Tab-separated table of C-alpha atoms and ligand atoms in Angstrom:
chain	number	residue	atom	x	y	z
A	21	UNK	CA	126.908	-49.031	38.524
A	22	UNK	CA	127.622	-52.491	37.149
A	23	UNK	CA	131.233	-53.222	36.540
A	24	UNK	CA	131.593	-55.736	33.732
A	25	UNK	CA	135.400	-55.566	33.882
A	26	UNK	CA	135.433	-56.730	37.512
A	27	UNK	CA	132.968	-59.499	36.743
A	28	UNK	CA	134.967	-60.693	33.744
A	29	UNK	CA	138.228	-60.453	35.680
A	30	UNK	CA	136.841	-62.639	38.476
A	31	UNK	CA	135.771	-65.233	35.899
A	32	UNK	CA	139.103	-64.914	34.088
A	33	UNK	CA	141.058	-65.535	37.285
A	34	UNK	CA	139.297	-68.886	37.625
A	35	UNK	CA	140.343	-70.108	34.187
A	36	UNK	CA	143.444	-68.119	33.092
A	37	UNK	CA	146.587	-67.718	35.243
A	38	UNK	CA	146.257	-64.337	36.899
A	39	UNK	CA	143.246	-63.656	34.675
A	40	UNK	CA	145.344	-62.427	31.736
A	41	UNK	CA	147.183	-63.806	28.725
A	42	UNK	CA	150.191	-61.503	29.172
A	43	UNK	CA	151.358	-60.478	32.656
A	44	UNK	CA	151.575	-56.671	32.640
A	45	UNK	CA	147.926	-56.419	31.568
A	46	UNK	CA	146.926	-57.565	35.052
A	47	UNK	CA	147.739	-54.036	36.326
A	48	UNK	CA	149.435	-55.390	39.475
A	49	UNK	CA	152.161	-52.747	39.258
A	50	UNK	CA	149.640	-49.981	39.608
A	51	UNK	CA	147.534	-51.627	42.273
A	52	UNK	CA	144.533	-51.901	39.927
A	53	UNK	CA	142.416	-54.432	38.077
A	54	UNK	CA	142.484	-54.635	34.287
A	55	UNK	CA	139.855	-53.025	32.110
A	56	UNK	CA	138.251	-55.494	29.739
A	57	UNK	CA	137.930	-53.894	26.332
A	58	UNK	CA	134.813	-54.213	24.203
A	59	UNK	CA	135.965	-52.361	21.101
A	60	UNK	CA	138.463	-49.817	19.816
A	61	UNK	CA	138.356	-47.244	17.021
A	62	UNK	CA	140.934	-44.659	16.058
A	63	UNK	CA	142.650	-43.276	19.166
A	64	UNK	CA	139.913	-44.520	21.514
A	65	UNK	CA	139.074	-47.736	23.307
A	66	UNK	CA	135.801	-48.639	25.013
A	67	UNK	CA	135.653	-50.868	28.068
A	68	UNK	CA	133.132	-53.598	28.788
A	69	UNK	CA	130.898	-51.095	30.593
A	70	UNK	CA	130.887	-48.759	27.607
A	71	UNK	CA	133.299	-46.187	29.092
A	72	UNK	CA	135.458	-44.441	26.522
A	73	UNK	CA	139.209	-43.783	26.930
A	74	UNK	CA	141.893	-42.007	24.929
A	75	UNK	CA	144.337	-44.832	24.250
A	76	UNK	CA	148.063	-44.232	24.789
A	77	UNK	CA	148.837	-47.963	24.916
A	78	UNK	CA	147.833	-48.904	21.361
A	79	UNK	CA	148.127	-52.605	22.091
A	80	UNK	CA	151.701	-51.858	23.291
A	81	UNK	CA	152.723	-50.430	19.958
A	82	UNK	CA	151.161	-52.140	16.946
A	83	UNK	CA	148.301	-49.701	16.305
A	84	UNK	CA	150.373	-46.831	14.882
A	85	UNK	CA	147.514	-46.013	12.505
A	86	UNK	CA	144.953	-46.189	15.282
A	87	UNK	CA	142.401	-48.945	15.843
A	88	UNK	CA	140.079	-50.232	13.161
A	89	UNK	CA	141.728	-48.186	10.417
A	90	UNK	CA	139.182	-48.571	7.581
A	91	UNK	CA	141.613	-49.649	4.840
A	92	UNK	CA	143.336	-52.149	7.122
A	93	UNK	CA	140.035	-53.544	8.376
A	94	UNK	CA	138.803	-53.948	4.797
A	95	UNK	CA	142.019	-55.742	3.801
A	96	UNK	CA	141.588	-58.161	6.706
A	97	UNK	CA	137.941	-58.792	5.860
A	98	UNK	CA	138.711	-59.441	2.208
A	99	UNK	CA	141.612	-61.733	3.043
A	100	UNK	CA	139.524	-63.705	5.553
A	101	UNK	CA	136.958	-64.416	2.836
A	102	UNK	CA	139.708	-66.114	0.787
A	103	UNK	CA	140.762	-68.445	3.625
A	104	UNK	CA	143.030	-67.683	6.553
A	105	UNK	CA	145.907	-70.150	6.226
A	106	UNK	CA	147.143	-72.329	3.379
A	107	UNK	CA	150.364	-73.933	4.579
A	108	UNK	CA	151.720	-73.073	1.136
A	109	UNK	CA	153.207	-69.826	-0.170
A	110	UNK	CA	150.975	-66.918	-1.203
A	111	UNK	CA	151.601	-63.625	-2.981
A	112	UNK	CA	151.011	-61.491	0.109
A	113	UNK	CA	154.110	-62.973	1.807
A	114	UNK	CA	156.283	-61.807	-1.068
A	115	UNK	CA	154.650	-58.391	-1.117
A	116	UNK	CA	155.122	-57.876	2.626
A	117	UNK	CA	158.741	-59.061	2.469
A	118	UNK	CA	159.362	-56.620	-0.393
A	119	UNK	CA	157.702	-53.798	1.536
A	120	UNK	CA	159.789	-54.443	4.668
A	121	UNK	CA	163.035	-54.681	2.686
A	122	UNK	CA	162.131	-51.527	0.790
A	123	UNK	CA	161.577	-49.625	4.048
A	124	UNK	CA	164.555	-50.879	6.070
A	125	UNK	CA	168.008	-49.759	4.871
A	126	UNK	CA	169.930	-52.797	6.167
A	127	UNK	CA	167.551	-55.507	4.952
A	128	UNK	CA	168.035	-57.672	1.868
A	129	UNK	CA	166.127	-60.760	2.926
A	130	UNK	CA	163.549	-61.511	5.602
A	131	UNK	CA	161.579	-64.407	7.112
A	132	UNK	CA	158.083	-63.957	8.551
A	133	UNK	CA	157.178	-65.376	11.954
A	134	UNK	CA	154.224	-64.855	14.312
A	135	UNK	CA	155.567	-62.685	17.133
A	136	UNK	CA	158.471	-60.571	18.276
A	137	UNK	CA	159.558	-63.382	20.566
A	138	UNK	CA	159.887	-65.768	17.641
A	139	UNK	CA	161.802	-63.143	15.690
A	140	UNK	CA	164.443	-62.558	18.376
A	141	UNK	CA	164.926	-66.218	19.265
A	142	UNK	CA	165.317	-67.067	15.583
A	143	UNK	CA	167.748	-64.197	14.976
A	144	UNK	CA	169.889	-65.336	17.892
A	145	UNK	CA	169.908	-68.938	16.667
A	146	UNK	CA	170.959	-67.667	13.253
A	147	UNK	CA	173.749	-65.522	14.728
A	148	UNK	CA	174.997	-68.503	16.711
A	149	UNK	CA	174.788	-70.736	13.652
A	150	UNK	CA	176.717	-68.301	11.476
A	151	UNK	CA	179.455	-67.423	13.949
A	152	UNK	CA	179.655	-70.859	15.592
A	153	UNK	CA	179.879	-69.000	18.911
A	154	UNK	CA	177.663	-69.341	21.977
A	155	UNK	CA	177.316	-66.114	23.903
A	156	UNK	CA	174.951	-63.195	23.447
A	157	UNK	CA	175.324	-59.804	25.069
A	158	UNK	CA	172.126	-58.027	26.027
A	159	UNK	CA	171.415	-54.871	27.974
A	160	UNK	CA	169.888	-54.804	31.413
A	161	UNK	CA	166.306	-53.634	31.182
A	162	UNK	CA	165.981	-54.324	27.448
A	163	UNK	CA	163.205	-56.761	26.569
A	164	UNK	CA	163.479	-59.170	23.686
A	165	UNK	CA	160.434	-61.355	24.240
A	166	UNK	CA	160.148	-64.368	26.500
A	167	UNK	CA	162.562	-66.882	24.979
A	168	UNK	CA	164.931	-68.430	27.528
A	169	UNK	CA	168.252	-66.789	26.581
A	170	UNK	CA	166.828	-63.287	26.983
A	171	UNK	CA	165.334	-63.802	30.433
A	172	UNK	CA	168.509	-63.115	32.320
A	173	UNK	CA	168.211	-61.111	35.507
A	174	UNK	CA	169.797	-57.773	35.974
A	175	UNK	CA	172.101	-57.336	38.938
A	176	UNK	CA	175.141	-59.382	38.197
A	177	UNK	CA	178.173	-57.398	37.224
A	178	UNK	CA	179.187	-56.634	33.713
A	179	UNK	CA	180.503	-59.599	31.763
A	180	UNK	CA	179.909	-61.962	34.642
A	181	UNK	CA	177.616	-64.890	34.067
A	182	UNK	CA	174.034	-64.066	34.767
A	183	UNK	CA	171.433	-65.938	36.734
A	184	UNK	CA	168.001	-66.908	35.421
A	185	UNK	CA	165.392	-64.151	35.762
A	186	UNK	CA	162.545	-66.614	36.083
A	187	UNK	CA	162.046	-70.177	37.323
A	188	UNK	CA	162.002	-72.606	34.423
A	189	UNK	CA	164.969	-71.121	32.607
A	190	UNK	CA	167.927	-73.465	33.061
A	191	UNK	CA	171.082	-71.856	34.352
A	192	UNK	CA	172.948	-73.534	31.505
A	193	UNK	CA	170.966	-71.429	29.021
A	194	UNK	CA	171.523	-68.003	30.543
A	195	UNK	CA	175.130	-68.819	31.354
A	196	UNK	CA	175.728	-67.737	27.783
A	197	UNK	CA	173.882	-64.449	28.240
A	198	UNK	CA	176.142	-61.538	29.147
A	199	UNK	CA	174.666	-58.363	30.614
A	200	UNK	CA	175.686	-54.739	30.380
A	201	UNK	CA	173.948	-51.551	31.470
A	202	UNK	CA	172.229	-49.675	28.634
A	203	UNK	CA	174.278	-46.768	27.290
A	204	UNK	CA	177.490	-48.170	28.822
A	205	UNK	CA	180.025	-48.763	26.053
A	206	UNK	CA	182.855	-49.373	28.508
A	207	UNK	CA	180.967	-52.349	29.903
A	208	UNK	CA	180.503	-53.689	26.383
A	209	UNK	CA	184.209	-53.327	25.655
A	210	UNK	CA	185.049	-55.122	28.894
A	211	UNK	CA	182.721	-57.984	27.948
A	212	UNK	CA	184.434	-58.291	24.569
A	213	UNK	CA	187.847	-58.262	26.196
A	214	UNK	CA	186.834	-61.117	28.475
A	215	UNK	CA	184.732	-63.206	26.061
A	216	UNK	CA	185.228	-61.668	22.613
A	217	UNK	CA	185.993	-64.880	20.771
A	218	UNK	CA	182.785	-66.519	21.982
A	219	UNK	CA	180.267	-63.680	21.563
A	220	UNK	CA	177.937	-64.504	18.669
A	221	UNK	CA	175.893	-61.331	18.884
A	222	UNK	CA	175.013	-58.142	20.679
A	223	UNK	CA	171.264	-57.568	20.746
A	224	UNK	CA	169.925	-54.121	21.537
A	225	UNK	CA	166.766	-52.070	21.423
A	226	UNK	CA	168.157	-49.079	19.493
A	227	UNK	CA	165.749	-46.978	21.526
A	228	UNK	CA	165.008	-48.767	24.796
A	229	UNK	CA	161.247	-48.798	25.222
A	230	UNK	CA	160.708	-51.536	27.793
A	231	UNK	CA	162.194	-49.805	30.860
A	232	UNK	CA	160.175	-46.720	30.255
A	233	UNK	CA	161.714	-44.830	27.348
A	234	UNK	CA	165.492	-44.487	27.302
A	235	UNK	CA	167.232	-42.898	24.341
A	236	UNK	CA	170.657	-44.077	23.202
A	237	UNK	CA	173.445	-41.706	24.150
A	238	UNK	CA	175.362	-40.058	21.339
A	239	UNK	CA	177.844	-42.625	20.047
A	240	UNK	CA	176.386	-45.643	21.864
A	241	UNK	CA	174.915	-47.395	18.824
A	242	UNK	CA	177.944	-46.467	16.689
A	243	UNK	CA	180.158	-47.949	19.405
A	244	UNK	CA	178.207	-51.201	19.340
A	245	UNK	CA	178.571	-51.343	15.569
A	246	UNK	CA	182.358	-50.893	15.794
A	247	UNK	CA	182.830	-53.279	18.688
A	248	UNK	CA	180.856	-56.135	17.098
A	249	UNK	CA	182.541	-55.647	13.729
A	250	UNK	CA	186.011	-55.643	15.284
A	251	UNK	CA	185.335	-58.883	17.130
A	252	UNK	CA	183.468	-60.831	14.437
A	253	UNK	CA	180.163	-60.740	16.328
A	254	UNK	CA	176.836	-59.809	14.759
A	255	UNK	CA	174.872	-56.739	15.762
A	256	UNK	CA	171.152	-57.446	16.134
A	257	UNK	CA	168.810	-54.481	16.253
A	258	UNK	CA	165.605	-55.479	18.007
A	259	UNK	CA	163.235	-53.133	16.206
A	260	UNK	CA	160.056	-54.832	17.411
A	261	UNK	CA	158.953	-51.475	18.819
A	262	UNK	CA	161.055	-49.011	16.815
A	263	UNK	CA	160.478	-50.622	13.398
A	264	UNK	CA	158.157	-48.375	11.352
A	265	UNK	CA	157.783	-46.157	14.454
A	266	UNK	CA	161.136	-44.453	15.230
A	267	UNK	CA	160.943	-43.643	11.530
A	268	UNK	CA	159.317	-45.502	8.640
A	269	UNK	CA	162.765	-47.048	8.134
A	270	UNK	CA	163.079	-47.808	11.848
A	271	UNK	CA	165.824	-46.734	14.210
A	272	UNK	CA	168.410	-47.917	11.694
A	273	UNK	CA	167.284	-45.226	9.252
A	274	UNK	CA	166.898	-42.628	11.974
A	275	UNK	CA	170.385	-43.143	13.445
A	276	UNK	CA	172.140	-44.270	10.269
A	277	UNK	CA	173.392	-47.562	11.670
A	278	UNK	CA	173.770	-50.720	9.593
A	279	UNK	CA	172.945	-53.716	11.815
A	280	UNK	CA	173.669	-57.271	10.637
A	281	UNK	CA	170.275	-58.642	11.644
A	282	UNK	CA	167.027	-56.923	12.581
A	283	UNK	CA	163.908	-58.198	14.307
A	284	UNK	CA	160.374	-56.890	13.866
A	285	UNK	CA	156.976	-57.314	15.480
A	286	UNK	CA	154.146	-55.060	16.641
A	287	UNK	CA	153.599	-52.436	13.866
A	288	UNK	CA	154.602	-54.866	11.102
A	289	UNK	CA	151.400	-56.844	11.667
A	290	UNK	CA	149.016	-53.920	12.014
A	291	UNK	CA	147.346	-55.636	14.991
A	292	UNK	CA	147.603	-59.231	13.812
A	293	UNK	CA	150.297	-61.640	15.003
A	294	UNK	CA	153.312	-60.999	12.776
A	295	UNK	CA	157.014	-60.864	13.459
A	296	UNK	CA	159.972	-60.995	11.121
A	297	UNK	CA	163.728	-61.221	11.185
A	298	UNK	CA	166.024	-60.237	8.398
A	299	UNK	CA	169.360	-58.905	7.283
A	300	UNK	CA	171.939	-59.256	4.570
A	301	UNK	CA	171.417	-62.109	2.128
A	302	UNK	CA	174.791	-63.592	3.061
A	303	UNK	CA	173.487	-64.080	6.610
A	304	UNK	CA	169.888	-64.959	5.778
A	305	UNK	CA	171.065	-67.620	3.314
A	306	UNK	CA	171.998	-69.669	6.372
A	307	UNK	CA	168.298	-70.084	7.215
A	308	UNK	CA	166.627	-73.372	6.196
A	309	UNK	CA	165.831	-74.510	3.562
A	310	UNK	CA	168.567	-72.496	1.832
A	311	UNK	CA	170.925	-73.023	4.731
A	312	UNK	CA	171.379	-75.249	7.736
A	313	UNK	CA	169.864	-73.159	10.581
A	314	UNK	CA	166.372	-74.528	11.197
A	315	UNK	CA	163.372	-72.250	11.628
A	316	UNK	CA	159.736	-72.885	10.721
A	317	UNK	CA	156.097	-72.069	11.508
A	318	UNK	CA	152.700	-73.556	10.647
A	319	UNK	CA	150.970	-70.170	10.505
A	320	UNK	CA	153.992	-68.119	9.407
A	321	UNK	CA	153.187	-65.847	6.476
A	322	UNK	CA	149.467	-66.655	6.617
A	323	UNK	CA	147.450	-64.534	4.178
A	324	UNK	CA	145.285	-62.884	6.849
A	325	UNK	CA	148.200	-61.524	8.897
A	326	UNK	CA	150.114	-60.593	5.727
A	327	UNK	CA	147.135	-58.577	4.473
A	328	UNK	CA	146.949	-56.608	7.718
A	329	UNK	CA	150.694	-55.927	7.677
A	330	UNK	CA	150.760	-54.967	4.027
A	331	UNK	CA	147.804	-52.587	4.284
A	332	UNK	CA	149.417	-51.013	7.360
A	333	UNK	CA	152.841	-50.485	5.785
A	334	UNK	CA	151.348	-49.094	2.569
A	335	UNK	CA	149.449	-46.461	4.530
A	336	UNK	CA	152.368	-45.680	6.846
A	337	UNK	CA	154.676	-45.074	3.898
A	338	UNK	CA	152.538	-42.042	2.973
A	339	UNK	CA	152.258	-40.632	6.499
A	340	UNK	CA	153.955	-37.527	7.828
A	341	UNK	CA	156.158	-38.902	10.615
A	342	UNK	CA	157.711	-35.501	11.316
A	343	UNK	CA	154.302	-33.966	12.002
A	344	UNK	CA	153.380	-36.772	14.395
A	345	UNK	CA	156.720	-36.390	16.172
A	346	UNK	CA	156.174	-32.645	16.562
A	347	UNK	CA	152.703	-33.246	18.057
A	348	UNK	CA	154.054	-35.873	20.408
A	349	UNK	CA	156.893	-33.597	21.513
A	350	UNK	CA	154.530	-30.709	22.172
A	351	UNK	CA	152.283	-33.023	24.197
A	352	UNK	CA	155.207	-34.406	26.207
A	353	UNK	CA	156.539	-30.921	26.944
A	354	UNK	CA	153.167	-29.702	28.184
A	355	UNK	CA	152.672	-32.845	30.232
A	356	UNK	CA	156.054	-32.298	31.891
A	357	UNK	CA	155.284	-28.648	32.645
A	358	UNK	CA	151.888	-29.488	34.138
A	359	UNK	CA	153.280	-32.226	36.381
A	360	UNK	CA	156.337	-30.181	37.377
A	361	UNK	CA	154.075	-27.304	38.383
A	362	UNK	CA	152.437	-29.695	40.849
A	363	UNK	CA	155.743	-30.065	42.621
A	364	UNK	CA	156.648	-33.624	41.649
A	365	UNK	CA	160.046	-34.490	40.167
A	366	UNK	CA	159.391	-35.502	36.574
A	367	UNK	CA	161.090	-36.208	33.266
A	368	UNK	CA	159.148	-36.846	30.073
A	369	UNK	CA	161.537	-38.191	27.416
A	370	UNK	CA	160.132	-38.436	23.923
A	371	UNK	CA	161.187	-39.532	20.460
A	372	UNK	CA	159.090	-40.063	17.333
A	373	UNK	CA	155.579	-41.040	18.510
A	374	UNK	CA	156.723	-42.325	21.918
A	375	UNK	CA	156.892	-40.703	25.325
A	376	UNK	CA	157.267	-41.749	28.917
A	377	UNK	CA	156.617	-40.212	32.298
A	378	UNK	CA	159.421	-40.798	34.806
A	379	UNK	CA	158.893	-39.448	38.296
A	380	UNK	CA	162.552	-38.779	38.908
A	381	UNK	CA	164.867	-35.907	39.835
A	382	UNK	CA	167.399	-36.951	37.220
A	383	UNK	CA	167.137	-38.039	33.590
A	384	UNK	CA	166.905	-41.823	33.156
A	385	UNK	CA	169.801	-43.308	31.203
A	386	UNK	CA	169.560	-47.003	32.151
A	387	UNK	CA	167.547	-49.588	34.065
A	388	UNK	CA	168.969	-48.696	37.480
A	389	UNK	CA	167.813	-45.115	36.956
A	390	UNK	CA	164.363	-46.377	35.888
A	391	UNK	CA	164.107	-48.521	39.015
A	392	UNK	CA	165.027	-45.543	41.158
A	393	UNK	CA	161.985	-43.551	39.948
A	394	UNK	CA	159.092	-42.947	42.321
A	395	UNK	CA	156.726	-45.727	41.261
A	396	UNK	CA	154.161	-44.801	43.938
A	397	UNK	CA	153.740	-41.436	42.253
A	398	UNK	CA	153.308	-43.269	38.952
A	399	UNK	CA	150.605	-45.504	40.433
A	400	UNK	CA	148.708	-42.516	41.761
A	401	UNK	CA	149.035	-40.760	38.397
A	402	UNK	CA	147.919	-43.872	36.471
A	403	UNK	CA	144.797	-44.391	38.570
A	404	UNK	CA	143.663	-40.780	38.422
A	405	UNK	CA	144.247	-40.573	34.664
A	406	UNK	CA	142.279	-43.777	34.116
A	407	UNK	CA	139.375	-42.477	36.187
A	408	UNK	CA	139.305	-39.478	33.857
A	409	UNK	CA	139.221	-41.537	30.674
A	410	UNK	CA	142.922	-41.672	29.821
A	411	UNK	CA	144.339	-45.137	29.193
A	412	UNK	CA	148.093	-45.336	29.893
A	413	UNK	CA	150.362	-48.366	30.152
A	414	UNK	CA	149.940	-49.767	33.672
A	415	UNK	CA	153.608	-49.608	34.657
A	416	UNK	CA	156.365	-47.046	35.014
A	417	UNK	CA	158.558	-49.375	32.937
A	418	UNK	CA	156.531	-48.963	29.745
A	419	UNK	CA	156.369	-46.431	26.946
A	420	UNK	CA	153.458	-44.226	25.964
A	421	UNK	CA	152.378	-44.596	22.339
A	422	UNK	CA	150.771	-42.051	20.049
A	423	UNK	CA	149.069	-42.919	16.739
A	424	UNK	CA	148.318	-41.075	13.523
A	425	UNK	CA	144.673	-41.172	14.679
A	426	UNK	CA	145.318	-39.000	17.762
A	427	UNK	CA	143.906	-35.512	17.341
A	428	UNK	CA	144.305	-32.253	19.269
A	429	UNK	CA	141.212	-33.071	21.355
A	430	UNK	CA	142.812	-36.289	22.572
A	431	UNK	CA	145.951	-34.486	23.716
A	432	UNK	CA	143.904	-31.707	25.330
A	433	UNK	CA	141.794	-34.225	27.193
A	434	UNK	CA	144.906	-35.952	28.538
A	435	UNK	CA	146.524	-32.648	29.556
A	436	UNK	CA	143.314	-31.512	31.260
A	437	UNK	CA	143.182	-34.765	33.177
A	438	UNK	CA	146.817	-34.309	34.239
A	439	UNK	CA	146.005	-30.825	35.537
A	440	UNK	CA	143.426	-32.409	37.860
A	441	UNK	CA	145.729	-35.091	39.256
A	442	UNK	CA	146.525	-34.616	42.957
A	443	UNK	CA	149.676	-36.192	44.375
B	27	LIG	C1	157.214	-56.597	22.469
B	27	LIG	C2	158.659	-56.835	22.241
B	27	LIG	C3	159.177	-58.103	21.944
B	27	LIG	C4	158.324	-59.336	21.987
B	27	LIG	O1	157.319	-59.341	21.018
B	27	LIG	P1	156.043	-60.293	21.235
B	27	LIG	O2	155.270	-60.101	19.968
B	27	LIG	O3	155.348	-59.794	22.451
B	27	LIG	O4	156.547	-61.670	21.395
B	27	LIG	C5	160.518	-58.205	21.612
B	27	LIG	N1	161.313	-57.133	21.594
B	27	LIG	C6	160.859	-55.899	21.878
B	27	LIG	C7	161.795	-54.736	21.808
B	27	LIG	C8	159.528	-55.713	22.246
B	27	LIG	O5	159.098	-54.499	22.581
């Protein structure tokens, strides 16, 4: 049997670092080579050899409606025929901004960018500009894109200065990044006691979905809200994954928290490159040209990406999120029971249309717990599921995604495959 993916990967490795344009895709973690994808429709993707898979990656989150959703695809096609970028304002930017503000309880004003990374780096610059402070507190194992200040390594103690997590990030930059374990309010309080008058912002994934899936403990997000407010720091919700997924109104609607700034990506663009940051007008008025904090983008708000985002949000607004959550929960529960019956330690946390398979004796509450999972078991599971036509994220530190296009057959196929896995 020919293997187009292997052929393409060999060629890719000669002209792209590691053969991929984003590292986790390389499948190193699971001792595999990437599948090259030819096309995707609904809940399914097809690889370069024509093999079909049920997709639980969904481009790492954006495709909440499924791939090639007809209304979204039509909107993109029609927009493309009118030109793809003007470098001048267009109506679709206003409409998307209005739609995002309408959906998100805390938002009064928003600026479009081209990725989640741009959104978080811009939100942090804004928080620093407003507060005239330098430091940011982030949580170990949370991911906020690849901008320098967020690439601080785990491992140093709470409220101690961190070290760069990657070569190329100057120590001077991450010196201002404070780290705390997820779900650890005491560590946050200690950081504020030590550095409170220089902390510009706390940034958090309100549901942590980049160390596997870790839910916030009761009171954790409320505690962050109180702590930041008491110390004059801004609370930034990074809703790049949870926005329009944890609920249509994001995690902020789901948990009833009022963050100062919020960042978006993934679902907001319906599969095209869109990010956004926003918040109260009093904060957003500091952004240029209204204010003094500079931020810009040649392709920001381009009509093609806006059309995809707008069509996506308009459809999502009418969807039954509760029904999708119930389906996802039923799937996760069955998956856990099947794997547990095979004698492996397993936890399958789930919320909204997200789930994650942790091979662990104990529930995972933070990054250290996630690291302590049995990643060899995950690798074995991943490979056997893929051989049976189930496409999962190629790492135990990622979150499984379900779309409105997933049907009972898709879940059954995945559960059947899990029944056949041998550890
Ligand atoms: C994916 C992600 C980002 C980065 O978004 P990109 O579009 O990949 O730059 C930031 N924050 C969170 C929570 C994410 O999941």
